[in-house]
Tab-separated table of C-alpha atoms in Angstrom:
chain	number	residue	atom	x	y	z
A	41	MET	CA	46.177	-154.786	2.348
A	42	LEU	CA	47.545	-155.149	-1.177
A	43	ASP	CA	47.528	-158.611	-2.745
A	44	ILE	CA	51.161	-158.579	-3.847
A	45	GLN	CA	51.353	-162.342	-4.374
A	46	GLY	CA	48.220	-162.293	-6.517
A	47	THR	CA	49.620	-159.394	-8.522
A	48	GLN	CA	52.853	-161.316	-9.053
A	49	ARG	CA	50.930	-164.414	-10.202
A	50	PHE	CA	48.854	-162.271	-12.576
A	51	HIS	CA	51.992	-160.729	-14.128
A	52	GLY	CA	54.110	-163.901	-14.079
A	53	HIS	CA	57.060	-162.697	-11.972
A	54	MET	CA	58.154	-159.943	-9.612
A	55	CYS	CA	60.233	-157.177	-11.157
A	56	PRO	CA	60.991	-153.510	-10.490
A	57	GLY	CA	58.379	-152.386	-13.038
A	58	LEU	CA	55.655	-154.425	-11.345
A	59	ALA	CA	56.737	-153.031	-7.976
A	60	ILE	CA	56.321	-149.487	-9.346
A	61	GLY	CA	52.759	-150.316	-10.403
A	62	ILE	CA	51.983	-151.889	-7.026
A	63	ARG	CA	53.126	-148.757	-5.224
A	64	ALA	CA	51.181	-146.476	-7.610
A	65	ALA	CA	48.074	-148.602	-6.987
A	66	GLU	CA	48.643	-148.194	-3.258
A	67	ILE	CA	48.343	-144.418	-3.674
A	68	VAL	CA	45.232	-144.721	-5.823
A	69	LEU	CA	43.460	-146.977	-3.381
A	70	ARG	CA	44.284	-144.544	-0.572
A	71	GLU	CA	43.448	-141.305	-2.437
A	72	ILE	CA	40.686	-142.302	-4.873
A	73	GLY	CA	39.406	-145.545	-3.373
A	74	ALA	CA	38.622	-148.955	-4.729
A	75	HIS	CA	36.321	-149.246	-7.701
A	76	SER	CA	32.758	-149.469	-6.502
A	77	ALA	CA	31.269	-150.217	-9.913
A	78	ASP	CA	32.632	-151.484	-13.200
A	79	GLU	CA	33.831	-148.154	-14.555
A	80	GLU	CA	33.706	-145.920	-11.463
A	81	ILE	CA	37.479	-145.435	-11.512
A	82	VAL	CA	39.269	-144.656	-14.782
A	83	ALA	CA	43.028	-145.033	-15.241
A	84	LEU	CA	45.009	-143.209	-17.903
A	85	VAL	CA	48.418	-144.891	-18.053
A	86	GLU	CA	51.270	-143.224	-19.921
A	87	THR	CA	53.299	-146.400	-20.392
A	88	ASP	CA	52.843	-150.031	-21.331
A	89	MET	CA	55.417	-151.340	-18.848
A	90	CYS	CA	55.000	-154.108	-16.286
A	91	GLY	CA	53.451	-151.788	-13.702
A	92	VAL	CA	50.247	-151.536	-15.723
A	93	ASP	CA	49.500	-155.168	-14.838
A	94	ALA	CA	49.562	-154.182	-11.159
A	95	ILE	CA	47.237	-151.258	-11.913
A	96	GLN	CA	44.796	-153.640	-13.607
A	97	TYR	CA	44.955	-156.305	-10.927
A	98	LEU	CA	44.771	-154.053	-7.883
A	99	THR	CA	42.425	-151.271	-9.040
A	100	GLY	CA	40.034	-153.150	-11.322
A	101	CYS	CA	40.734	-150.816	-14.244
A	102	THR	CA	41.069	-152.959	-17.368
A	103	PHE	CA	41.344	-152.546	-21.121
A	104	GLY	CA	38.385	-154.892	-21.601
A	105	LYS	CA	36.033	-152.708	-19.542
A	106	GLY	CA	37.297	-149.560	-21.215
A	107	ASN	CA	38.365	-147.879	-17.970
A	108	LEU	CA	42.082	-148.398	-18.569
A	109	ILE	CA	43.334	-146.144	-21.337
A	110	HIS	CA	46.882	-146.314	-22.673
A	111	LEU	CA	48.503	-143.023	-23.640
A	112	ASP	CA	51.730	-143.995	-25.382
A	113	TYR	CA	54.010	-141.349	-23.836
A	114	GLY	CA	56.628	-143.684	-22.355
A	115	LYS	CA	56.376	-142.142	-18.875
A	116	SER	CA	55.928	-143.795	-15.496
A	117	ALA	CA	52.868	-141.659	-14.918
A	118	PHE	CA	49.309	-142.656	-14.111
A	119	THR	CA	46.158	-140.517	-13.865
A	120	PHE	CA	43.117	-141.809	-12.000
A	121	ILE	CA	39.662	-140.266	-12.132
A	122	ARG	CA	36.692	-141.084	-9.896
A	123	ARG	CA	33.550	-140.611	-11.981
A	124	SER	CA	31.154	-139.987	-9.068
A	125	ASP	CA	32.703	-136.658	-8.066
A	126	GLY	CA	35.419	-135.998	-10.657
A	127	LYS	CA	38.306	-136.296	-8.196
A	128	ALA	CA	41.477	-136.925	-10.175
A	129	ILE	CA	45.142	-137.406	-9.367
A	130	ARG	CA	48.237	-137.892	-11.482
A	131	ILE	CA	50.988	-140.042	-10.017
A	132	VAL	CA	54.422	-139.448	-11.543
A	133	ALA	CA	57.588	-141.377	-10.726
A	134	ARG	CA	60.257	-138.987	-9.454
A	135	PRO	CA	63.305	-138.852	-11.785
A	136	ASN	CA	65.748	-140.113	-9.137
A	137	ALA	CA	63.242	-142.117	-7.110
A	138	PHE	CA	64.858	-145.456	-7.704
A	139	GLY	CA	68.440	-144.422	-7.048
A	140	GLU	CA	71.428	-144.867	-9.291
A	141	PRO	CA	71.312	-147.767	-11.743
A	142	ASN	CA	73.339	-150.797	-10.711
A	143	PRO	CA	75.922	-151.399	-13.481
A	144	GLU	CA	76.076	-155.131	-12.714
A	145	HIS	CA	72.286	-155.415	-12.943
A	146	GLN	CA	72.241	-153.493	-16.232
A	147	ALA	CA	75.000	-155.617	-17.758
A	148	LEU	CA	73.313	-158.844	-16.706
A	149	PHE	CA	69.965	-157.563	-17.999
A	150	ALA	CA	71.538	-157.026	-21.431
A	151	ARG	CA	73.018	-160.533	-21.418
A	152	VAL	CA	69.734	-162.124	-20.323
A	153	ARG	CA	67.759	-160.223	-22.986
A	154	SER	CA	70.215	-161.195	-25.728
A	155	GLY	CA	70.073	-164.870	-24.703
A	156	GLN	CA	73.808	-164.959	-23.966
A	157	ALA	CA	73.637	-165.241	-20.158
A	158	THR	CA	74.945	-168.350	-18.428
A	159	GLU	CA	72.810	-170.067	-15.787
A	160	GLU	CA	74.895	-168.413	-13.063
A	161	GLU	CA	74.418	-164.981	-14.691
A	162	ARG	CA	70.676	-165.570	-14.987
A	163	ALA	CA	70.460	-166.526	-11.312
A	164	ARG	CA	72.464	-163.454	-10.280
A	165	PHE	CA	70.294	-161.229	-12.488
A	166	TRP	CA	67.095	-162.505	-10.862
A	167	THR	CA	68.597	-162.052	-7.397
A	168	LEU	CA	69.433	-158.415	-8.210
A	169	HIS	CA	66.010	-157.970	-9.861
A	170	GLN	CA	64.263	-159.217	-6.715
A	171	GLU	CA	66.407	-156.986	-4.480
A	172	ARG	CA	65.553	-153.935	-6.613
A	173	SER	CA	61.862	-154.850	-6.514
A	174	GLN	CA	61.973	-155.175	-2.730
A	175	GLN	CA	63.679	-151.781	-2.408
A	176	ILE	CA	60.793	-150.214	-4.342
A	177	LEU	CA	58.186	-152.075	-2.287
A	178	ASN	CA	59.815	-150.861	0.965
A	179	ALA	CA	60.570	-147.245	-0.011
A	180	PRO	CA	58.435	-144.352	1.298
A	181	LEU	CA	55.798	-143.470	-1.301
A	182	GLU	CA	56.762	-139.779	-1.255
A	183	GLN	CA	60.312	-140.776	-2.239
A	184	LEU	CA	59.021	-142.681	-5.272
A	185	PHE	CA	56.229	-140.496	-6.628
A	186	GLU	CA	54.878	-137.009	-6.912
A	187	VAL	CA	51.095	-136.958	-6.542
A	188	GLN	CA	49.336	-134.064	-8.260
A	189	SER	CA	45.673	-133.110	-8.051
A	190	VAL	CA	44.502	-132.541	-11.600
A	191	THR	CA	41.403	-131.198	-13.260
A	192	THR	CA	40.355	-133.428	-16.103
A	193	ARG	CA	37.147	-134.921	-17.370
A	194	ALA	CA	36.642	-138.632	-17.297
A	195	PRO	CA	36.446	-140.143	-20.763
A	196	ALA	CA	33.070	-141.350	-21.953
A	197	ARG	CA	32.015	-144.745	-20.707
A	198	ALA	CA	32.940	-147.642	-22.937
A	199	ARG	CA	30.589	-148.292	-25.828
A	200	ILE	CA	29.896	-151.553	-27.528
A	201	TRP	CA	30.166	-151.049	-31.273
A	202	GLU	CA	28.754	-153.150	-34.056
A	203	SER	CA	31.152	-155.565	-35.722
A	204	LEU	CA	31.387	-155.414	-39.500
A	205	VAL	CA	32.869	-158.069	-41.757
A	206	CYS	CA	35.984	-156.990	-43.640
A	207	GLU	CA	35.284	-157.502	-47.328
A	208	GLU	CA	38.882	-158.593	-47.948
A	209	CYS	CA	39.782	-161.084	-45.181
A	210	GLY	CA	36.278	-161.900	-43.947
A	211	GLU	CA	37.084	-161.206	-40.279
A	212	LYS	CA	34.718	-159.324	-37.981
A	213	THR	CA	36.053	-155.908	-37.021
A	214	MET	CA	34.782	-153.252	-34.618
A	215	GLU	CA	32.886	-150.687	-36.705
A	216	THR	CA	35.062	-147.797	-35.481
A	217	ARG	CA	38.206	-149.597	-36.664
A	218	THR	CA	37.101	-150.170	-40.253
A	219	ARG	CA	38.055	-148.085	-43.274
A	220	ARG	CA	36.262	-147.519	-46.563
A	221	LEU	CA	38.226	-147.893	-49.787
A	222	GLY	CA	36.740	-148.173	-53.254
A	223	GLY	CA	33.276	-148.660	-51.753
A	224	ARG	CA	34.463	-151.616	-49.664
A	225	THR	CA	34.616	-151.945	-45.880
A	226	LEU	CA	38.073	-153.074	-44.787
A	227	CYS	CA	39.819	-153.785	-41.512
A	228	ILE	CA	42.932	-151.692	-40.849
A	229	PRO	CA	45.491	-154.327	-41.969
A	230	CYS	CA	43.620	-154.973	-45.234
A	231	PHE	CA	43.176	-151.232	-45.789
A	232	GLN	CA	46.910	-150.667	-45.297
A	233	ALA	CA	47.771	-153.540	-47.650
A	234	ALA	CA	45.400	-152.171	-50.313
A	235	GLU	CA	46.935	-148.704	-49.997
A	236	GLN	CA	50.393	-150.105	-50.719
A	237	ARG	CA	49.325	-151.885	-53.921
């Protein structure tokens, strides 16, 4: 049983994007299984949308443990790899899975985002948002996603790197994220600032 209420609390609200992630997690838990150890399951997510919070909450794959990797492709697509036997699946949202966009919902979304919505418009937007979320939560999984078996190697387990002090700002920075310039060790922001001088 998926902890939908817990997922909603973790994310802060229910929305269609979160519902997509919940449903993708449902497939993963069925096909790959729950994580049995810290990094047993690895998730490669091709988006940074709301659904990734559901992936984190429900599958145990997190950025902090290093078993949630963001590939910035802007796609509602998620690959999961089980380290113990290499089983891997890619879950891709079908192009027309969520039906035709609701023009009223889209218009209200624009007004809410721009800060111009009235209280009544905000309330109507959230009603439509909840209805859309519920439609996704109730839809057959095969209508929403294509599930592909894939052959891919799991990324290396997360490493803990030494922290070095940036010689410009004095802040500790992961060794792999430092740059050398003029014999000095710099964090990325200080390196970029020095390059522009």
